[in-house]
Amino acid sequence: MPLPKKQPKSYKSALFWLAAGIIIIILWSLLQSSGVAREEINFSVFLDSVEQNKVSEVTISGSKIEGKYTDGSAFKTIAPSQYNDLVKILRDHKVSIEVKDTTRSPWFSYLFTWLPIIILILFWVFFMRQMQAGGNKALSFGKSRAKMFSGLQKKVTFKDVAGVDEAKEELQEIIEFLKNPKKFQRLGGRIPKGVLLVGAPGTGKTLLARAVAGEANVPFFSISGSDFVEMFVGVGASRVRDLFEQGKKHAPCLIFIDEIDAVGRQRGAGLGGGHDEREQTLNQLLVEMDGFDSNEGIILIAATNRPDILDSALLRPGRFDRRIVVNMPDVKGREEILRVHTRQIPLSKDVDLKILARSTPGFSGADLANLVNEAALLAARRGQNKVTMKDFEDSKDKVLMGVERKSMIISEEEKKCTAYHEAGHALVAALLPEADPIHKVTIIPRGLALGVTQQLPLDDRYTYSQDYLEAQLAVLMAGRIAENLFLNKTTTGAANDFEKATEIARKMVCQYGMSDLGPLTFGERDDLIFLGRDLAMHKNFSERTAQLIDEEVKKIVLRNYNRAKNLIEENREKLQAIAETLLEREVLSSEEIERLIQGKPLKSSPRKKRRTSRKSAPPGKAKARPSTKKSSLKTKKAIPEGSLS
């Protein structure tokens, strides 16, 4: 889209200099009027002072007289207009006389007379020009803030979008209609008026919309849902009308509203009731999408990650006819996304994107783009000419577990406790076939954690079996068990493990029907529309049932606690070998843990050890090993997120 011509700025410059001149004149007049503080006296007192030789000098300006006494103090007075002997009296008493001309040029008087009127006229002209200029100028807050992109700008096509093949197929029909509408209209069909893209943050909803505009080669208007509503009443509805007016002028075109839940929430849920400005904006949007006036050639695409809070009238056929779910990419999709983002990055020969895709389950497109960027920045910091697989692995560890806290000094006792804690997680995870395989174990502090045991599934998981969930419970319990058995101590390091274990067990009982209470669910979720979060759960069961639920949760957790304890007691030597090797190397890979369990020696040389404090941590000051944000337990609102720690 060609850049708009710049408005001539001559009138702005003239206005600036005129205002500056007026300010200078006003300041000058104020300075002139101000001066030495003078005592105002009667004319008779002035004459008496002259006769007593107390006056040293005077300045006469018409009838105004200003002067100084012999002691240096100043005075002023007014002489009668018919008093003709004043000069003679002053000369007789040897008073210095200065006379100033009182006549001023007429333009000066005219300027101060007409100055307020001139200022008002200039202000009115400036205000009218701002109104005519449109955009975000004065009184134009009712205009749409949508940005228009056209073919002259850099295009985004479907080649730049990967990992969402099903969504691209759905949108291909929209593109064909925009290119050749008669093909669909000849049999009486009509194209969908609106397409709603639904998906988690970072899955590529906005990128898909831009790709549709690039493929169809039509004007593309982009606006955020929050840009409609302002503090002024009626502004949102006005902007909706103006947006569709612009769309009609450039039809056929695409209008993309990002985060439409900001303006499309369920009506009646706002603080203002029916008079809420957001509701008026939504009403106007409903009318424009499917009202009396037809908007032929305009296709509305919107994106949201909260479709559950949108108004039902907005989602009905005739407005948003189609809902396209943009899912998280699978292994194949992640590999395609990595190839897209590494096109312009020089890669070393050892980089295998297939392995990288398999080791990043649960990553969205935005996460993968960030991973590639972090790897490129890390390679640049290391002074390399190409990005290696080690750069990707180190960047992945940074994203998953946090940044290494190399400067942190911990005691030998606390480091040993962390090593046995993480060794317990690693051993049980490796021995249980239902658990996710171990990817890496470290006792290097990262982020908020003193140590991390990272598990990565071999394949993407969409459902979870009871065996898998109970295996995860056993792995979570193993850290505390290892501390008790080998160090005979209990620390706060397992607090986060217990929190996640309790949540998994409670969901097994209350949501999944995986307990002796039978295939039942307990508790009704309360979707708070205005707040946009599931913050409450209604209790639809008795106190007796609540007691039974608590007993079942405890039974499931303790069953897997004992299961993990038995495994550790049967393999004490293996856990001790893992812990001692962790103290020596600080990081162990899955292959190294497998060799230690099998009793085989390790091949690689140990890492350089970090500094540790010789003093033990004071009692009660043991640091918890909280989870980090990525998880081996990836699910759709099923299992709490967080790495084992």
mmCIF file with all atom_site columns, C-alpha atoms in Angstrom, residues 320-472:
data_model
loop_
_atom_site.group_PDB
_atom_site.id
_atom_site.type_symbol
_atom_site.label_atom_id
_atom_site.label_alt_id
_atom_site.label_comp_id
_atom_site.label_asym_id
_atom_site.label_entity_id
_atom_site.label_seq_id
_atom_site.pdbx_PDB_ins_code
_atom_site.Cartn_x
_atom_site.Cartn_y
_atom_site.Cartn_z
_atom_site.occupancy
_atom_site.B_iso_or_equiv
_atom_site.pdbx_formal_charge
_atom_site.auth_seq_id
_atom_site.auth_comp_id
_atom_site.auth_asym_id
_atom_site.auth_atom_id
_atom_site.pdbx_PDB_model_num
ATOM 1   C CA . PHE A 1 320 ? -19.371 -16.644 12.121 1.00 0.00 ? 320 PHE A CA 1
ATOM 2   C CA . ASP A 1 321 ? -20.423 -19.555 9.949  1.00 0.00 ? 321 ASP A CA 1
ATOM 3   C CA . ARG A 1 322 ? -17.225 -21.493 10.455 1.00 0.00 ? 322 ARG A CA 1
ATOM 4   C CA . ARG A 1 323 ? -15.129 -22.223 13.479 1.00 0.00 ? 323 ARG A CA 1
ATOM 5   C CA . ILE A 1 324 ? -11.618 -23.444 12.652 1.00 0.00 ? 324 ILE A CA 1
ATOM 6   C CA . VAL A 1 325 ? -9.643  -24.936 15.500 1.00 0.00 ? 325 VAL A CA 1
ATOM 7   C CA . VAL A 1 326 ? -5.910  -24.256 15.283 1.00 0.00 ? 326 VAL A CA 1
ATOM 8   C CA . ASN A 1 327 ? -4.388  -27.062 17.347 1.00 0.00 ? 327 ASN A CA 1
ATOM 9   C CA . MET A 1 328 ? -0.941  -27.424 18.824 1.00 0.00 ? 328 MET A CA 1
ATOM 10  C CA . PRO A 1 329 ? 1.373   -28.995 16.219 1.00 0.00 ? 329 PRO A CA 1
ATOM 11  C CA . ASP A 1 330 ? 2.223   -32.687 16.322 1.00 0.00 ? 330 ASP A CA 1
ATOM 12  C CA . VAL A 1 331 ? 5.688   -34.138 15.636 1.00 0.00 ? 331 VAL A CA 1
ATOM 13  C CA . LYS A 1 332 ? 5.385   -33.701 11.878 1.00 0.00 ? 332 LYS A CA 1
ATOM 14  C CA . GLY A 1 333 ? 4.010   -30.192 12.290 1.00 0.00 ? 333 GLY A CA 1
ATOM 15  C CA . ARG A 1 334 ? 6.806   -29.182 14.660 1.00 0.00 ? 334 ARG A CA 1
ATOM 16  C CA . GLU A 1 335 ? 9.389   -30.386 12.171 1.00 0.00 ? 335 GLU A CA 1
ATOM 17  C CA . GLU A 1 336 ? 7.752   -28.318 9.395  1.00 0.00 ? 336 GLU A CA 1
ATOM 18  C CA . ILE A 1 337 ? 7.625   -25.246 11.642 1.00 0.00 ? 337 ILE A CA 1
ATOM 19  C CA . LEU A 1 338 ? 11.300  -25.649 12.511 1.00 0.00 ? 338 LEU A CA 1
ATOM 20  C CA . ARG A 1 339 ? 12.149  -25.846 8.794  1.00 0.00 ? 339 ARG A CA 1
ATOM 21  C CA . VAL A 1 340 ? 10.232  -22.619 8.143  1.00 0.00 ? 340 VAL A CA 1
ATOM 22  C CA . HIS A 1 341 ? 12.002  -20.737 10.930 1.00 0.00 ? 341 HIS A CA 1
ATOM 23  C CA . THR A 1 342 ? 15.489  -22.054 10.043 1.00 0.00 ? 342 THR A CA 1
ATOM 24  C CA . ARG A 1 343 ? 15.342  -21.039 6.361  1.00 0.00 ? 343 ARG A CA 1
ATOM 25  C CA . GLN A 1 344 ? 17.476  -17.972 6.897  1.00 0.00 ? 344 GLN A CA 1
ATOM 26  C CA . ILE A 1 345 ? 19.704  -19.469 9.609  1.00 0.00 ? 345 ILE A CA 1
ATOM 27  C CA . PRO A 1 346 ? 22.961  -21.275 8.720  1.00 0.00 ? 346 PRO A CA 1
ATOM 28  C CA . LEU A 1 347 ? 22.773  -24.705 10.339 1.00 0.00 ? 347 LEU A CA 1
ATOM 29  C CA . SER A 1 348 ? 25.600  -27.086 11.096 1.00 0.00 ? 348 SER A CA 1
ATOM 30  C CA . LYS A 1 349 ? 25.529  -30.562 9.572  1.00 0.00 ? 349 LYS A CA 1
ATOM 31  C CA . ASP A 1 350 ? 24.866  -32.155 12.966 1.00 0.00 ? 350 ASP A CA 1
ATOM 32  C CA . VAL A 1 351 ? 21.494  -30.406 13.337 1.00 0.00 ? 351 VAL A CA 1
ATOM 33  C CA . ASP A 1 352 ? 18.667  -32.932 12.976 1.00 0.00 ? 352 ASP A CA 1
ATOM 34  C CA . LEU A 1 353 ? 15.282  -31.199 12.992 1.00 0.00 ? 353 LEU A CA 1
ATOM 35  C CA . LYS A 1 354 ? 13.456  -34.517 13.313 1.00 0.00 ? 354 LYS A CA 1
ATOM 36  C CA . ILE A 1 355 ? 15.161  -35.251 16.632 1.00 0.00 ? 355 ILE A CA 1
ATOM 37  C CA . LEU A 1 356 ? 14.512  -31.680 17.755 1.00 0.00 ? 356 LEU A CA 1
ATOM 38  C CA . ALA A 1 357 ? 10.819  -31.988 16.835 1.00 0.00 ? 357 ALA A CA 1
ATOM 39  C CA . ARG A 1 358 ? 10.480  -35.237 18.798 1.00 0.00 ? 358 ARG A CA 1
ATOM 40  C CA . SER A 1 359 ? 12.107  -33.674 21.850 1.00 0.00 ? 359 SER A CA 1
ATOM 41  C CA . THR A 1 360 ? 9.761   -30.662 21.970 1.00 0.00 ? 360 THR A CA 1
ATOM 42  C CA . PRO A 1 361 ? 6.278   -32.074 22.663 1.00 0.00 ? 361 PRO A CA 1
ATOM 43  C CA . GLY A 1 362 ? 3.752   -29.456 23.699 1.00 0.00 ? 362 GLY A CA 1
ATOM 44  C CA . PHE A 1 363 ? 5.624   -26.613 21.976 1.00 0.00 ? 363 PHE A CA 1
ATOM 45  C CA . SER A 1 364 ? 3.490   -24.188 19.988 1.00 0.00 ? 364 SER A CA 1
ATOM 46  C CA . GLY A 1 365 ? 4.631   -22.460 16.821 1.00 0.00 ? 365 GLY A CA 1
ATOM 47  C CA . ALA A 1 366 ? 5.612   -19.384 18.816 1.00 0.00 ? 366 ALA A CA 1
ATOM 48  C CA . ASP A 1 367 ? 7.598   -21.543 21.266 1.00 0.00 ? 367 ASP A CA 1
ATOM 49  C CA . LEU A 1 368 ? 9.503   -23.148 18.389 1.00 0.00 ? 368 LEU A CA 1
ATOM 50  C CA . ALA A 1 369 ? 10.210  -19.766 16.800 1.00 0.00 ? 369 ALA A CA 1
ATOM 51  C CA . ASN A 1 370 ? 11.561  -18.583 20.147 1.00 0.00 ? 370 ASN A CA 1
ATOM 52  C CA . LEU A 1 371 ? 13.687  -21.740 20.448 1.00 0.00 ? 371 LEU A CA 1
ATOM 53  C CA . VAL A 1 372 ? 15.264  -21.161 17.033 1.00 0.00 ? 372 VAL A CA 1
ATOM 54  C CA . ASN A 1 373 ? 15.910  -17.514 17.871 1.00 0.00 ? 373 ASN A CA 1
ATOM 55  C CA . GLU A 1 374 ? 17.509  -18.389 21.223 1.00 0.00 ? 374 GLU A CA 1
ATOM 56  C CA . ALA A 1 375 ? 19.766  -20.941 19.513 1.00 0.00 ? 375 ALA A CA 1
ATOM 57  C CA . ALA A 1 376 ? 20.861  -18.377 16.906 1.00 0.00 ? 376 ALA A CA 1
ATOM 58  C CA . LEU A 1 377 ? 21.616  -15.785 19.601 1.00 0.00 ? 377 LEU A CA 1
ATOM 59  C CA . LEU A 1 378 ? 23.539  -18.353 21.644 1.00 0.00 ? 378 LEU A CA 1
ATOM 60  C CA . ALA A 1 379 ? 25.649  -19.360 18.626 1.00 0.00 ? 379 ALA A CA 1
ATOM 61  C CA . ALA A 1 380 ? 26.392  -15.684 17.925 1.00 0.00 ? 380 ALA A CA 1
ATOM 62  C CA . ARG A 1 381 ? 27.483  -15.139 21.543 1.00 0.00 ? 381 ARG A CA 1
ATOM 63  C CA . ARG A 1 382 ? 29.827  -18.113 21.226 1.00 0.00 ? 382 ARG A CA 1
ATOM 64  C CA . GLY A 1 383 ? 31.393  -16.617 18.095 1.00 0.00 ? 383 GLY A CA 1
ATOM 65  C CA . GLN A 1 384 ? 30.258  -19.427 15.779 1.00 0.00 ? 384 GLN A CA 1
ATOM 66  C CA . ASN A 1 385 ? 29.465  -19.128 12.087 1.00 0.00 ? 385 ASN A CA 1
ATOM 67  C CA . LYS A 1 386 ? 26.735  -21.793 12.198 1.00 0.00 ? 386 LYS A CA 1
ATOM 68  C CA . VAL A 1 387 ? 24.126  -22.957 14.680 1.00 0.00 ? 387 VAL A CA 1
ATOM 69  C CA . THR A 1 388 ? 24.901  -26.434 16.026 1.00 0.00 ? 388 THR A CA 1
ATOM 70  C CA . MET A 1 389 ? 22.759  -29.078 17.658 1.00 0.00 ? 389 MET A CA 1
ATOM 71  C CA . LYS A 1 390 ? 24.359  -28.245 21.012 1.00 0.00 ? 390 LYS A CA 1
ATOM 72  C CA . ASP A 1 391 ? 23.100  -24.668 20.655 1.00 0.00 ? 391 ASP A CA 1
ATOM 73  C CA . PHE A 1 392 ? 19.581  -25.999 20.150 1.00 0.00 ? 392 PHE A CA 1
ATOM 74  C CA . GLU A 1 393 ? 19.875  -28.381 23.117 1.00 0.00 ? 393 GLU A CA 1
ATOM 75  C CA . ASP A 1 394 ? 21.216  -25.665 25.412 1.00 0.00 ? 394 ASP A CA 1
ATOM 76  C CA . SER A 1 395 ? 18.508  -23.250 24.271 1.00 0.00 ? 395 SER A CA 1
ATOM 77  C CA . LYS A 1 396 ? 15.845  -25.907 24.844 1.00 0.00 ? 396 LYS A CA 1
ATOM 78  C CA . ASP A 1 397 ? 17.126  -26.454 28.378 1.00 0.00 ? 397 ASP A CA 1
ATOM 79  C CA . LYS A 1 398 ? 16.987  -22.702 28.938 1.00 0.00 ? 398 LYS A CA 1
ATOM 80  C CA . VAL A 1 399 ? 13.392  -22.525 27.697 1.00 0.00 ? 399 VAL A CA 1
ATOM 81  C CA . LEU A 1 400 ? 12.246  -25.623 29.601 1.00 0.00 ? 400 LEU A CA 1
ATOM 82  C CA . MET A 1 401 ? 14.144  -25.314 32.862 1.00 0.00 ? 401 MET A CA 1
ATOM 83  C CA . GLY A 1 402 ? 15.316  -21.705 33.049 1.00 0.00 ? 402 GLY A CA 1
ATOM 84  C CA . VAL A 1 403 ? 18.710  -20.036 32.935 1.00 0.00 ? 403 VAL A CA 1
ATOM 85  C CA . GLU A 1 404 ? 21.630  -21.605 34.770 1.00 0.00 ? 404 GLU A CA 1
ATOM 86  C CA . ARG A 1 405 ? 22.337  -19.739 37.993 1.00 0.00 ? 405 ARG A CA 1
ATOM 87  C CA . LYS A 1 406 ? 26.109  -20.123 37.814 1.00 0.00 ? 406 LYS A CA 1
ATOM 88  C CA . SER A 1 407 ? 26.820  -17.552 40.502 1.00 0.00 ? 407 SER A CA 1
ATOM 89  C CA . MET A 1 408 ? 24.658  -19.270 43.129 1.00 0.00 ? 408 MET A CA 1
ATOM 90  C CA . ILE A 1 409 ? 26.655  -20.892 45.939 1.00 0.00 ? 409 ILE A CA 1
ATOM 91  C CA . ILE A 1 410 ? 24.941  -23.698 47.846 1.00 0.00 ? 410 ILE A CA 1
ATOM 92  C CA . SER A 1 411 ? 26.191  -25.855 50.712 1.00 0.00 ? 411 SER A CA 1
ATOM 93  C CA . GLU A 1 412 ? 27.544  -29.365 50.205 1.00 0.00 ? 412 GLU A CA 1
ATOM 94  C CA . GLU A 1 413 ? 24.758  -30.733 52.386 1.00 0.00 ? 413 GLU A CA 1
ATOM 95  C CA . GLU A 1 414 ? 22.021  -29.090 50.350 1.00 0.00 ? 414 GLU A CA 1
ATOM 96  C CA . LYS A 1 415 ? 23.657  -30.117 47.088 1.00 0.00 ? 415 LYS A CA 1
ATOM 97  C CA . LYS A 1 416 ? 23.784  -33.723 48.290 1.00 0.00 ? 416 LYS A CA 1
ATOM 98  C CA . CYS A 1 417 ? 20.115  -33.563 49.295 1.00 0.00 ? 417 CYS A CA 1
ATOM 99  C CA . THR A 1 418 ? 19.189  -32.207 45.864 1.00 0.00 ? 418 THR A CA 1
ATOM 100 C CA . ALA A 1 419 ? 21.207  -34.958 44.145 1.00 0.00 ? 419 ALA A CA 1
ATOM 101 C CA . TYR A 1 420 ? 19.434  -37.775 46.027 1.00 0.00 ? 420 TYR A CA 1
ATOM 102 C CA . HIS A 1 421 ? 16.055  -36.095 45.500 1.00 0.00 ? 421 HIS A CA 1
ATOM 103 C CA . GLU A 1 422 ? 16.516  -35.882 41.713 1.00 0.00 ? 422 GLU A CA 1
ATOM 104 C CA . ALA A 1 423 ? 18.081  -39.368 41.601 1.00 0.00 ? 423 ALA A CA 1
ATOM 105 C CA . GLY A 1 424 ? 14.893  -40.731 43.201 1.00 0.00 ? 424 GLY A CA 1
ATOM 106 C CA . HIS A 1 425 ? 12.756  -39.163 40.467 1.00 0.00 ? 425 HIS A CA 1
ATOM 107 C CA . ALA A 1 426 ? 15.083  -40.437 37.740 1.00 0.00 ? 426 ALA A CA 1
ATOM 108 C CA . LEU A 1 427 ? 15.334  -44.017 39.028 1.00 0.00 ? 427 LEU A CA 1
ATOM 109 C CA . VAL A 1 428 ? 11.591  -44.566 39.436 1.00 0.00 ? 428 VAL A CA 1
ATOM 110 C CA . ALA A 1 429 ? 10.834  -42.953 36.079 1.00 0.00 ? 429 ALA A CA 1
ATOM 111 C CA . ALA A 1 430 ? 13.387  -45.221 34.407 1.00 0.00 ? 430 ALA A CA 1
ATOM 112 C CA . LEU A 1 431 ? 12.091  -48.394 36.092 1.00 0.00 ? 431 LEU A CA 1
ATOM 113 C CA . LEU A 1 432 ? 8.390   -47.819 35.406 1.00 0.00 ? 432 LEU A CA 1
ATOM 114 C CA . PRO A 1 433 ? 7.504   -48.655 31.789 1.00 0.00 ? 433 PRO A CA 1
ATOM 115 C CA . GLU A 1 434 ? 4.286   -46.596 31.947 1.00 0.00 ? 434 GLU A CA 1
ATOM 116 C CA . ALA A 1 435 ? 6.134   -43.365 32.866 1.00 0.00 ? 435 ALA A CA 1
ATOM 117 C CA . ASP A 1 436 ? 7.564   -40.922 30.360 1.00 0.00 ? 436 ASP A CA 1
ATOM 118 C CA . PRO A 1 437 ? 11.265  -41.548 29.604 1.00 0.00 ? 437 PRO A CA 1
ATOM 119 C CA . ILE A 1 438 ? 13.881  -39.429 31.316 1.00 0.00 ? 438 ILE A CA 1
ATOM 120 C CA . HIS A 1 439 ? 15.441  -36.770 29.094 1.00 0.00 ? 439 HIS A CA 1
ATOM 121 C CA . LYS A 1 440 ? 17.880  -35.070 31.451 1.00 0.00 ? 440 LYS A CA 1
ATOM 122 C CA . VAL A 1 441 ? 18.595  -34.708 35.170 1.00 0.00 ? 441 VAL A CA 1
ATOM 123 C CA . THR A 1 442 ? 20.501  -31.771 36.606 1.00 0.00 ? 442 THR A CA 1
ATOM 124 C CA . ILE A 1 443 ? 21.338  -30.395 40.034 1.00 0.00 ? 443 ILE A CA 1
ATOM 125 C CA . ILE A 1 444 ? 22.477  -27.070 38.607 1.00 0.00 ? 444 ILE A CA 1
ATOM 126 C CA . PRO A 1 445 ? 20.116  -24.375 39.893 1.00 0.00 ? 445 PRO A CA 1
ATOM 127 C CA . ARG A 1 446 ? 17.943  -23.119 37.028 1.00 0.00 ? 446 ARG A CA 1
ATOM 128 C CA . GLY A 1 447 ? 15.325  -20.431 37.384 1.00 0.00 ? 447 GLY A CA 1
ATOM 129 C CA . LEU A 1 448 ? 13.599  -21.014 40.727 1.00 0.00 ? 448 LEU A CA 1
ATOM 130 C CA . ALA A 1 449 ? 14.635  -24.676 40.998 1.00 0.00 ? 449 ALA A CA 1
ATOM 131 C CA . LEU A 1 450 ? 17.694  -26.165 42.685 1.00 0.00 ? 450 LEU A CA 1
ATOM 132 C CA . GLY A 1 451 ? 17.418  -29.241 40.488 1.00 0.00 ? 451 GLY A CA 1
ATOM 133 C CA . VAL A 1 452 ? 15.238  -30.558 37.684 1.00 0.00 ? 452 VAL A CA 1
ATOM 134 C CA . THR A 1 453 ? 14.331  -34.003 36.380 1.00 0.00 ? 453 THR A CA 1
ATOM 135 C CA . GLN A 1 454 ? 12.980  -33.554 32.868 1.00 0.00 ? 454 GLN A CA 1
ATOM 136 C CA . GLN A 1 455 ? 10.783  -36.168 31.205 1.00 0.00 ? 455 GLN A CA 1
ATOM 137 C CA . LEU A 1 456 ? 9.830   -36.124 27.539 1.00 0.00 ? 456 LEU A CA 1
ATOM 138 C CA . PRO A 1 457 ? 7.287   -38.540 26.035 1.00 0.00 ? 457 PRO A CA 1
ATOM 139 C CA . LEU A 1 458 ? 8.186   -40.481 22.927 1.00 0.00 ? 458 LEU A CA 1
ATOM 140 C CA . ASP A 1 459 ? 4.945   -39.457 21.226 1.00 0.00 ? 459 ASP A CA 1
ATOM 141 C CA . ASP A 1 460 ? 2.336   -36.738 21.616 1.00 0.00 ? 460 ASP A CA 1
ATOM 142 C CA . ARG A 1 461 ? -0.297  -37.720 24.162 1.00 0.00 ? 461 ARG A CA 1
ATOM 143 C CA . TYR A 1 462 ? -3.948  -36.784 23.804 1.00 0.00 ? 462 TYR A CA 1
ATOM 144 C CA . THR A 1 463 ? -5.486  -39.117 26.377 1.00 0.00 ? 463 THR A CA 1
ATOM 145 C CA . TYR A 1 464 ? -4.041  -40.591 29.553 1.00 0.00 ? 464 TYR A CA 1
ATOM 146 C CA . SER A 1 465 ? -4.486  -44.061 30.973 1.00 0.00 ? 465 SER A CA 1
ATOM 147 C CA . GLN A 1 466 ? -4.839  -44.810 34.666 1.00 0.00 ? 466 GLN A CA 1
ATOM 148 C CA . ASP A 1 467 ? -1.533  -46.696 34.601 1.00 0.00 ? 467 ASP A CA 1
ATOM 149 C CA . TYR A 1 468 ? 0.216   -43.642 33.182 1.00 0.00 ? 468 TYR A CA 1
ATOM 150 C CA . LEU A 1 469 ? -1.253  -41.289 35.788 1.00 0.00 ? 469 LEU A CA 1
ATOM 151 C CA . GLU A 1 470 ? -0.347  -43.611 38.652 1.00 0.00 ? 470 GLU A CA 1
ATOM 152 C CA . ALA A 1 471 ? 3.185   -43.958 37.270 1.00 0.00 ? 471 ALA A CA 1
ATOM 153 C CA . GLN A 1 472 ? 3.478   -40.181 37.329 1.00 0.00 ? 472 GLN A CA 1
#
